Amino acid sequence: MTDNRYPTETLDVTILNIDEKGYGYAKHVHPPDRGSNGRTLHIYVTNVVPGDVVRVTIPDAKGRRKAIVTYDELLKPGPTRNLEIPTDVAISGGTPLQYMNYEAQLEYKMALVKNFLAEQGFDSSLVQPIIGMDEPTRYRNKMELTFGGNGELGMHQQGNFRQVIDLEDSILAPHIMVTVKKIVSTWQKDYHLPGYDKTSKTGLLRNMLLRYSFATKELMVVLYATKGPAAYQTAAEDLTQRLTSQFDNLVSLQWMKHASSGERIQADETFILHGRDYLNDELNGFKYRIWPDTFFQANPIQAEKLVNLALEMADVNKDMRVLDLFCGVGTFSLPLAQKSKALAGIEIVENSIISAKRNAKDNGLNNTYFMTADARQGLIDLKEAWGHPDLLVLDPPRSGAGGKVMRSIGRFGTDKVVYVSCSPKSLADDLVWLRNFGYELVTVQPVDQFPHTTHVENVALLKRVNSKMQ
C-alpha cells in the first residue's frame, strides 16, 4: 500500500475571525500540484483574536482539509487582543474570549445575534445595543470543576474533553472559590486520593461543585466521587475541619457518590459532611433555596437585568394572567407573579416544581399555580386546569424549545410572547415557527450574561398581528 500521509508543517497564519464556538479561523492554500488547484487547509486555533498572526504546527498538513490546534507562538497580536492577559499560560476551554478586550467581545456577540436572525429572514435592525457588565470578572455564583487523572482540579481544555487544566485562578470565579479549590487540591494530595480517569474508568474523585451567594454570602461545596465517604472517614473529617475552620459561611459540605460511568454530574447517594443540603440565595429581592442540582442563573447581576427586561417588554400589570413555560424554580415566575393577577408555571423536572412552590410560599405569593409536565402537554392541560393567559414567557434550555413546542405555542395563541434565550442560533430557529403563526418580532435585547465566553442571552418580544394557523 502507498503511504499517503504528508509531512508535518509549521505555518505562520493570520486569524481572520472567531467562529461561534470561540475558535479562531485561518486558512492556508498549498501550492498546486501538476496543474491542479491548490489544496485549502482550514485551521481552527484556540485562544486567539482576529488579526493575530500565529505560528502553528500541523501534522499531515497537506493531506487534510481541517485542523484544530493550539498555536506555538504569537508572532503579532491582533488589534483587539487584551495584552494584559499572559499568552504563555494554558487556560481552560471555559473562557475562549478571554484574550479579547471586552468591547470587542460585545461587538462579536452583537454580530452573532444579528447574523443568526438575518439568516432566518428577520430584520437585524430590531436588535438593540447589547447590555454588558461594568465589571466583567468573577461574576459566577456556580463553578463545576473536574478532577484529572494526574492530580489536576480545573476545567477541560478547549476542544479536548480528556485534558483537564489545573485551575490556579479564574477570571470567572470569585476569590472564595479559588481559595476552596486550592484547599481541596492540597487535601487530595495529602491523602493521595486519585482523580477519576475517563479512559480506564478508575479513580475516586470526579468533580467538585461550588456555589456562592453574593447576596447571602453562603457557601456550598460538593464533591462527586465513585465511592461514598465511609472508606475515607479520616480524610473526609479532615476536609470538613479544613474548610469549616477557614469559612464561617460554609453552610453545606456534601459528598456525592457517583458510581456510573456517565459523564453527566449526578448523585446516586448523598452524604452531608457539614451543614444542610441547600443554600439560600436572592435575586430581584426574592428568596430562593438552591440545591446542588438546582438550575439557577449563574450571573446574578445580569440575571436581574434579564428579569427586569422581561417584565418591561411584556408590560405586565395586575390585570394580566401570565404563563411561565420552562419555569424552573421560579426565577422569572416570582417577579411575574408579583406584578400580575395570576401566574402559572410549567416545568418537566418535578424537583424544580417542588422548589418553585416552596419559593413562592417563602416569598408570600399566593397567586401562583405550578404543574409538572413537558411543555407541549402542559400547554394542553393548562387551559382546562387554570385557564388561558394573556402573556407567555419561555426560557428554554440552550438547545431551544424546538419546532414541536413552538408550534404548540403558536396554536396556544397568547397575544404576546417573551422569549428569553441563551443561544442566538436556537432563538432564531425557534422564532421562525411563531412567524408562521402570525407573530411579529418587535425587539431583541442582547445581554452579556457570560463575559469571556461565546454565550449571549437575549430577550425577544413578539406580538400576534394575525391569527394564521399552521
Coordinates of N, CA, C and O in Angstrom, one line a residue, residues 37-187:
N37 N -5.7 22.5 -8.8 CA -5.9 23.7 -7.9 C -5.2 23.4 -6.5 O -5.1 22.3 -6.1
G38 N -4.8 24.5 -5.9 CA -4.1 24.3 -4.6 C -5.1 23.8 -3.6 O -6.3 24.1 -3.6
R39 N -4.6 23.0 -2.7 CA -5.5 22.3 -1.7 C -5.6 23.3 -0.5 O -4.6 23.7 0.1
T40 N -6.8 23.6 0.0 CA -7.0 24.5 1.1 C -7.1 23.8 2.4 O -7.9 22.8 2.5
L41 N -6.4 24.3 3.4 CA -6.4 23.7 4.7 C -7.1 24.7 5.6 O -6.7 25.9 5.7
H42 N -8.2 24.3 6.3 CA -9.0 25.2 7.2 C -8.4 25.0 8.6 O -8.5 23.8 9.1
I43 N -8.0 26.0 9.2 CA -7.3 25.9 10.5 C -8.1 26.6 11.6 O -8.5 27.8 11.4
Y44 N -8.3 25.9 12.7 CA -9.1 26.5 13.8 C -8.1 26.5 15.0 O -7.6 25.5 15.4
V45 N -7.9 27.7 15.6 CA -6.9 27.9 16.6 C -7.6 28.4 17.9 O -8.4 29.2 17.9
T46 N -7.1 27.8 19.1 CA -7.7 28.2 20.3 C -6.9 29.5 20.9 O -5.8 29.7 20.6
N47 N -7.7 30.2 21.7 CA -7.1 31.4 22.5 C -6.5 32.5 21.6 O -5.4 32.9 21.9
V48 N -7.2 32.8 20.6 CA -6.7 33.9 19.7 C -7.8 34.9 19.4 O -9.0 34.7 19.8
V49 N -7.4 36.0 18.8 CA -8.4 37.1 18.4 C -8.2 37.4 16.9 O -7.1 37.1 16.4
P50 N -9.1 38.0 16.3 CA -9.0 38.4 14.9 C -7.7 39.3 14.7 O -7.5 40.2 15.5
G51 N -7.0 39.0 13.7 CA -5.8 39.8 13.4 C -4.5 39.2 14.0 O -3.4 39.6 13.6
D52 N -4.6 38.3 14.9 CA -3.4 37.7 15.5 C -2.7 36.9 14.3 O -3.3 36.3 13.5
V53 N -1.3 37.1 14.3 CA -0.5 36.3 13.5 C 0.2 35.2 14.4 O 0.9 35.6 15.3
V54 N -0.1 34.0 14.1 CA 0.4 32.9 15.0 C 1.2 31.8 14.2 O 0.9 31.6 13.0
R55 N 2.1 31.1 14.8 CA 2.8 30.0 14.2 C 2.1 28.7 14.8 O 1.9 28.5 16.0
V56 N 1.8 27.9 13.9 CA 1.1 26.6 14.2 C 1.8 25.4 13.6 O 2.4 25.6 12.5
T57 N 1.8 24.3 14.2 CA 2.4 23.1 13.7 C 1.3 22.1 13.4 O 0.5 21.8 14.3
I58 N 1.2 21.6 12.2 CA 0.1 20.7 11.8 C 0.7 19.4 11.1 O 1.3 19.5 10.1
P59 N 0.4 18.3 11.8 CA 0.8 17.0 11.2 C 0.0 16.7 9.9 O -1.2 17.1 9.8
D60 N 0.6 16.1 8.9 CA -0.1 15.7 7.7 C -0.9 16.9 7.1 O -2.0 16.8 6.7
A61 N -0.2 18.0 7.1 CA -0.8 19.3 6.7 C -1.5 19.3 5.3 O -2.6 19.8 5.2
K62 N -0.8 18.7 4.4 CA -1.3 18.7 3.0 C -2.4 17.7 2.8 O -3.1 17.7 1.8
G63 N -2.4 16.7 3.7 CA -3.3 15.6 3.5 C -4.7 15.7 4.2 O -5.5 14.8 4.2
R64 N -4.9 16.9 4.7 CA -6.2 17.1 5.5 C -6.8 18.4 5.1 O -6.2 19.3 4.5
R65 N -8.1 18.5 5.3 CA -8.9 19.7 5.0 C -9.0 20.6 6.2 O -9.3 21.8 6.0
K66 N -9.0 20.0 7.4 CA -9.3 20.8 8.6 C -8.3 20.4 9.7 O -7.9 19.2 9.8
A67 N -8.0 21.4 10.6 CA -7.1 21.1 11.7 C -7.5 22.0 12.9 O -7.8 23.2 12.7
I68 N -7.6 21.4 14.1 CA -7.8 22.2 15.3 C -6.6 22.2 16.1 O -6.1 21.1 16.5
V69 N -6.0 23.3 16.4 CA -4.7 23.3 17.0 C -4.6 24.5 18.1 O -5.4 25.4 18.1
T70 N -3.6 24.4 18.9 CA -3.2 25.5 19.8 C -1.9 26.0 19.2 O -1.0 25.3 18.7
Y71 N -1.8 27.3 19.1 CA -0.6 27.9 18.5 C 0.7 27.7 19.2 O 0.7 27.6 20.5
D72 N 1.8 27.7 18.5 CA 3.1 27.5 19.1 C 3.6 28.9 19.6 O 4.3 28.9 20.7
E73 N 3.3 29.9 18.8 CA 3.9 31.2 19.2 C 3.0 32.3 18.6 O 2.5 32.2 17.5
L74 N 2.8 33.4 19.4 CA 2.1 34.6 18.9 C 3.1 35.5 18.3 O 4.0 36.0 19.0
L75 N 3.1 35.6 17.0 CA 4.1 36.5 16.3 C 3.7 37.9 16.3 O 4.6 38.8 16.4
K76 N 2.4 38.2 16.2 CA 1.9 39.6 16.2 C 0.5 39.6 16.7 O -0.4 38.9 16.2
P77 N 0.3 40.4 17.8 CA -1.1 40.5 18.3 C -2.1 41.2 17.4 O -1.7 42.2 16.8
G78 N -3.3 40.8 17.4 CA -4.3 41.5 16.7 C -4.8 42.7 17.4 O -4.5 42.9 18.6
P79 N -5.5 43.6 16.7 CA -5.8 44.9 17.3 C -6.8 44.8 18.5 O -6.8 45.8 19.4
T80 N -7.5 43.7 18.7 CA -8.4 43.6 19.8 C -7.9 42.8 21.0 O -8.6 42.5 21.9
R81 N -6.7 42.3 20.9 CA -6.1 41.5 21.9 C -5.9 42.3 23.2 O -5.3 43.4 23.2
N82 N -6.3 41.7 24.3 CA -6.0 42.2 25.6 C -4.6 41.8 26.0 O -4.4 40.7 26.5
L83 N -3.7 42.7 25.9 CA -2.3 42.4 26.2 C -1.9 42.2 27.7 O -0.8 41.8 28.0
E84 N -2.9 42.5 28.5 CA -2.7 42.3 30.0 C -2.8 40.8 30.4 O -2.4 40.4 31.4
I85 N -3.4 40.0 29.5 CA -3.5 38.6 29.8 C -2.3 37.9 29.2 O -2.0 38.0 28.0
P86 N -1.6 37.1 30.0 CA -0.4 36.4 29.6 C -0.7 35.4 28.5 O -1.7 34.7 28.6
T87 N 0.2 35.3 27.5 CA -0.1 34.4 26.4 C 0.6 33.0 26.6 O 0.4 32.1 25.8
D88 N 1.4 32.9 27.6 CA 2.2 31.6 27.8 C 1.6 30.7 28.9 O 2.3 29.8 29.3
V89 N 0.4 31.0 29.3 CA -0.2 30.2 30.4 C -1.4 29.5 29.8 O -2.3 30.1 29.2
A90 N -1.5 28.1 29.9 CA -2.6 27.4 29.3 C -3.9 27.7 30.1 O -3.8 27.7 31.4
I91 N -4.9 28.0 29.4 CA -6.2 28.2 30.1 C -7.2 27.2 29.6 O -7.1 26.6 28.6
S92 N -8.3 27.0 30.4 CA -9.3 26.0 30.1 C -10.2 26.5 29.0 O -10.1 27.6 28.5
G93 N -11.0 25.6 28.6 CA -12.0 25.9 27.5 C -13.1 26.7 27.9 O -14.0 27.0 27.1
G94 N -13.2 27.1 29.2 CA -14.4 27.8 29.6 C -14.4 29.3 29.2 O -15.5 29.9 29.3
T95 N -13.3 29.8 28.8 CA -13.2 31.3 28.5 C -12.5 31.5 27.2 O -11.4 32.1 27.2
P96 N -13.1 31.1 26.1 CA -12.4 31.2 24.8 C -12.1 32.7 24.3 O -11.3 32.9 23.5
L97 N -12.9 33.6 24.9 CA -12.7 35.0 24.5 C -11.9 35.8 25.5 O -11.8 37.0 25.4
Q98 N -11.2 35.1 26.4 CA -10.5 35.8 27.5 C -9.4 36.8 27.0 O -9.2 37.8 27.6
Y99 N -8.9 36.4 25.8 CA -7.8 37.3 25.3 C -8.3 38.5 24.5 O -7.5 39.3 24.0
M100 N -9.6 38.6 24.3 CA -10.1 39.7 23.5 C -10.6 40.8 24.5 O -11.2 40.5 25.5
N101 N -10.3 42.1 24.1 CA -10.7 43.1 25.0 C -12.3 43.1 25.1 O -12.9 42.7 24.2
Y102 N -12.8 43.7 26.2 CA -14.2 43.5 26.4 C -15.1 44.1 25.4 O -16.2 43.6 25.0
E103 N -14.8 45.3 25.0 CA -15.6 46.0 24.0 C -15.7 45.1 22.7 O -16.8 45.1 22.0
A104 N -14.6 44.5 22.3 CA -14.6 43.7 21.1 C -15.4 42.4 21.3 O -16.1 41.9 20.4
Q105 N -15.4 41.9 22.6 CA -16.3 40.8 22.9 C -17.8 41.1 22.7 O -18.5 40.3 22.1
L106 N -18.2 42.3 23.1 CA -19.6 42.7 23.0 C -19.9 42.9 21.5 O -21.0 42.5 21.1
E107 N -19.0 43.4 20.7 CA -19.2 43.6 19.3 C -19.4 42.2 18.6 O -20.2 42.0 17.7
Y108 N -18.5 41.3 19.0 CA -18.6 39.9 18.5 C -19.9 39.3 18.8 O -20.6 38.7 17.9
K109 N -20.4 39.4 20.0 CA -21.7 38.8 20.3 C -22.9 39.5 19.7 O -23.9 38.8 19.3
M110 N -22.8 40.8 19.5 CA -23.9 41.5 18.7 C -23.9 41.0 17.3 O -25.0 40.8 16.8
A111 N -22.8 40.8 16.7 CA -22.7 40.3 15.3 C -23.3 38.9 15.3 O -24.1 38.5 14.3
L112 N -23.0 38.0 16.3 CA -23.6 36.7 16.3 C -25.2 36.7 16.3 O -25.8 36.1 15.5
V113 N -25.7 37.6 17.2 CA -27.2 37.7 17.3 C -27.8 38.2 15.9 O -28.7 37.6 15.4
K114 N -27.2 39.2 15.4 CA -27.7 39.8 14.2 C -27.6 38.8 13.0 O -28.6 38.7 12.2
N115 N -26.5 38.1 12.9 CA -26.3 37.2 11.8 C -27.3 36.0 11.8 O -27.8 35.6 10.8
F116 N -27.5 35.4 13.0 CA -28.4 34.3 13.1 C -29.8 34.7 12.8 O -30.5 34.0 12.1
L117 N -30.2 35.9 13.3 CA -31.6 36.3 13.0 C -31.7 36.7 11.5 O -32.7 36.3 10.9
A118 N -30.7 37.3 10.9 CA -30.8 37.6 9.5 C -30.8 36.4 8.6 O -31.5 36.4 7.6
E119 N -30.1 35.4 9.0 CA -30.1 34.1 8.2 C -31.5 33.5 8.2 O -31.9 32.8 7.2
Q120 N -32.4 33.8 9.2 CA -33.7 33.3 9.2 C -34.7 34.3 8.7 O -36.0 34.1 8.8
G121 N -34.2 35.4 8.1 CA -35.1 36.4 7.4 C -35.7 37.4 8.3 O -36.6 38.1 8.0
F122 N -35.2 37.6 9.5 CA -35.6 38.6 10.5 C -34.8 39.9 10.2 O -33.7 39.9 9.8
D123 N -35.4 41.0 10.6 CA -34.8 42.3 10.4 C -33.8 42.5 11.6 O -34.2 42.7 12.7
S124 N -32.5 42.5 11.3 CA -31.5 42.6 12.3 C -31.4 44.0 13.0 O -30.8 44.1 14.0
S125 N -32.1 45.0 12.4 CA -32.1 46.3 13.0 C -33.0 46.3 14.2 O -32.9 47.3 15.0
L126 N -33.7 45.2 14.5 CA -34.6 45.1 15.7 C -33.7 44.8 16.9 O -34.2 44.9 18.0
V127 N -32.5 44.4 16.7 CA -31.6 44.0 17.8 C -31.0 45.3 18.4 O -30.4 46.1 17.7
Q128 N -31.3 45.5 19.7 CA -30.8 46.7 20.4 C -29.4 46.5 20.9 O -28.8 45.4 20.9
P129 N -28.7 47.6 21.2 CA -27.3 47.5 21.6 C -27.2 46.6 22.8 O -28.0 46.7 23.8
I130 N -26.2 45.7 22.8 CA -26.0 44.7 23.9 C -25.7 45.4 25.2 O -25.1 46.4 25.3
I131 N -26.3 44.8 26.3 CA -26.1 45.3 27.7 C -24.9 44.5 28.2 O -25.0 43.3 28.5
G132 N -23.8 45.1 28.5 CA -22.6 44.5 29.0 C -22.5 44.6 30.6 O -23.5 45.1 31.2
M133 N -21.4 44.2 31.1 CA -21.2 44.4 32.6 C -20.2 45.5 32.8 O -19.2 45.7 32.1
D134 N -20.4 46.2 33.9 CA -19.4 47.2 34.3 C -18.1 46.5 34.8 O -17.0 47.1 34.5
E135 N -18.2 45.4 35.5 CA -17.1 44.7 36.0 C -17.2 43.2 35.5 O -17.8 42.4 36.2
P136 N -16.7 42.9 34.3 CA -17.0 41.6 33.7 C -16.1 40.5 34.2 O -15.6 39.7 33.4
T137 N -15.8 40.4 35.5 CA -14.9 39.4 36.1 C -15.5 38.8 37.4 O -16.3 39.5 38.0
R138 N -15.2 37.6 37.7 CA -15.5 37.0 38.9 C -17.0 37.1 39.3 O -17.4 37.3 40.4
Y139 N -17.8 36.8 38.3 CA -19.3 37.0 38.4 C -20.1 35.8 38.7 O -21.2 35.8 39.0
R140 N -19.5 34.6 38.5 CA -20.2 33.4 38.6 C -20.5 33.0 40.1 O -19.6 33.0 40.9
N141 N -21.8 32.6 40.3 CA -22.1 32.0 41.6 C -22.1 30.5 41.7 O -22.4 29.9 42.7
K142 N -21.6 29.9 40.6 CA -21.5 28.5 40.5 C -20.4 28.1 39.6 O -20.2 28.7 38.5
M143 N -19.5 27.1 40.0 CA -18.4 26.6 39.2 C -18.4 25.1 39.3 O -18.6 24.5 40.4
E144 N -18.3 24.4 38.2 CA -18.1 23.0 38.2 C -16.7 22.6 37.7 O -16.3 22.9 36.6
L145 N -15.9 22.0 38.6 CA -14.6 21.6 38.3 C -14.4 20.1 38.2 O -15.2 19.4 38.8
T146 N -13.4 19.7 37.4 CA -13.2 18.3 37.2 C -11.8 17.9 37.8 O -10.8 18.6 37.6
F147 N -11.8 16.7 38.4 CA -10.5 16.1 38.9 C -9.9 15.4 37.7 O -10.5 14.5 37.1
G148 N -8.6 15.6 37.4 CA -7.9 14.9 36.3 C -7.2 13.7 36.9 O -7.1 13.5 38.1
G149 N -6.7 12.9 36.0 CA -6.1 11.6 36.3 C -4.7 11.8 36.9 O -4.1 10.9 37.5
N150 N -4.1 13.0 36.8 CA -2.8 13.3 37.3 C -2.8 14.4 38.4 O -1.8 15.1 38.5
G151 N -3.8 14.5 39.2 CA -3.9 15.4 40.3 C -4.4 16.8 39.9 O -4.4 17.7 40.8
E152 N -4.8 17.0 38.7 CA -5.4 18.3 38.3 C -6.8 18.5 38.9 O -7.5 17.5 39.2
L153 N -7.2 19.7 39.2 CA -8.5 20.1 39.5 C -8.8 21.4 38.8 O -8.3 22.4 39.2
G154 N -9.6 21.3 37.8 CA -9.9 22.5 37.0 C -10.9 22.3 35.9 O -11.9 21.5 36.1
M155 N -10.7 22.9 34.8 CA -11.7 22.8 33.7 C -11.0 22.1 32.4 O -9.8 22.1 32.4
H156 N -11.8 21.7 31.5 CA -11.3 21.0 30.4 C -10.7 22.0 29.4 O -11.1 23.1 29.3
Q157 N -9.6 21.5 28.7 CA -9.0 22.3 27.6 C -10.0 22.5 26.5 O -10.7 21.5 26.2
Q158 N -10.0 23.6 25.9 CA -10.9 23.9 24.7 C -10.6 22.8 23.6 O -9.5 22.7 23.2
G159 N -11.7 22.1 23.2 CA -11.5 21.2 22.1 C -11.0 19.8 22.5 O -10.8 19.0 21.7
N160 N -10.7 19.6 23.8 CA -10.1 18.4 24.3 C -10.7 18.0 25.6 O -10.2 18.4 26.7
F161 N -11.8 17.2 25.6 CA -12.6 16.9 26.8 C -11.8 16.0 27.7 O -12.1 15.9 28.9
R162 N -10.7 15.3 27.2 CA -10.0 14.4 28.0 C -8.9 15.1 28.8 O -8.3 14.5 29.8
Q163 N -8.6 16.3 28.5 CA -7.5 17.1 29.1 C -8.0 18.1 30.1 O -8.8 19.0 29.8
V164 N -7.6 17.9 31.4 CA -8.0 18.9 32.4 C -6.9 19.8 32.8 O -5.8 19.3 33.0
I165 N -7.1 21.1 32.7 CA -6.1 22.1 33.1 C -6.3 22.5 34.5 O -7.4 23.0 34.9
D166 N -5.3 22.3 35.3 CA -5.4 22.7 36.7 C -5.6 24.2 36.9 O -5.0 25.0 36.3
L167 N -6.6 24.5 37.7 CA -7.0 25.9 37.9 C -6.2 26.5 39.0 O -6.3 26.2 40.2
E168 N -5.4 27.5 38.6 CA -4.6 28.3 39.5 C -5.4 29.5 39.9 O -5.4 30.0 41.0
D169 N -6.2 30.1 38.9 CA -7.1 31.2 39.1 C -8.1 31.2 38.0 O -7.9 30.4 37.0
S170 N -9.1 32.0 38.1 CA -10.1 32.0 37.0 C -10.7 33.4 37.0 O -11.0 34.1 38.0
I171 N -10.8 33.9 35.7 CA -11.4 35.2 35.5 C -12.9 35.2 35.8 O -13.5 36.3 36.0
L172 N -13.5 34.0 35.9 CA -14.9 33.9 36.2 C -15.2 33.7 37.7 O -16.3 34.1 38.1
A173 N -14.4 33.1 38.4 CA -14.7 32.6 39.8 C -14.4 33.7 40.8 O -13.3 34.3 40.8
P174 N -15.3 33.9 41.8 CA -15.0 34.7 43.0 C -13.7 34.2 43.7 O -13.4 33.0 43.6
H175 N -13.0 35.1 44.4 CA -11.8 34.6 45.1 C -12.1 33.5 46.1 O -11.2 32.6 46.2
I176 N -13.2 33.5 46.7 CA -13.5 32.5 47.7 C -13.5 31.1 47.1 O -13.1 30.1 47.7
M177 N -14.0 31.0 45.8 CA -14.0 29.7 45.1 C -12.6 29.2 44.8 O -12.3 28.0 44.9
V178 N -11.7 30.2 44.4 CA -10.3 29.8 44.1 C -9.6 29.3 45.4 O -8.9 28.4 45.3
T179 N -9.9 30.0 46.5 CA -9.3 29.5 47.8 C -9.8 28.1 48.1 O -9.0 27.3 48.6
V180 N -11.1 27.8 48.0 CA -11.6 26.5 48.2 C -10.9 25.5 47.3 O -10.5 24.4 47.8
K181 N -10.8 25.8 46.1 CA -10.1 24.9 45.1 C -8.7 24.5 45.6 O -8.3 23.3 45.6
K182 N -8.0 25.5 46.1 CA -6.6 25.2 46.5 C -6.5 24.4 47.8 O -5.7 23.5 47.9
I183 N -7.5 24.6 48.7 CA -7.6 23.8 49.9 C -7.9 22.4 49.5 O -7.3 21.4 50.1
V184 N -8.8 22.2 48.6 CA -9.2 20.8 48.2 C -8.1 20.1 47.5 O -7.8 18.9 47.7
S185 N -7.4 20.8 46.6 CA -6.2 20.2 45.9 C -5.2 19.8 46.9 O -4.6 18.7 46.7
T186 N -4.9 20.6 47.9 CA -3.8 20.2 48.9 C -4.3 19.0 49.7 O -3.5 18.1 49.9
W187 N -5.6 19.0 50.1 CA -6.1 17.9 50.8 C -6.1 16.6 50.0 O -5.7 15.5 50.5

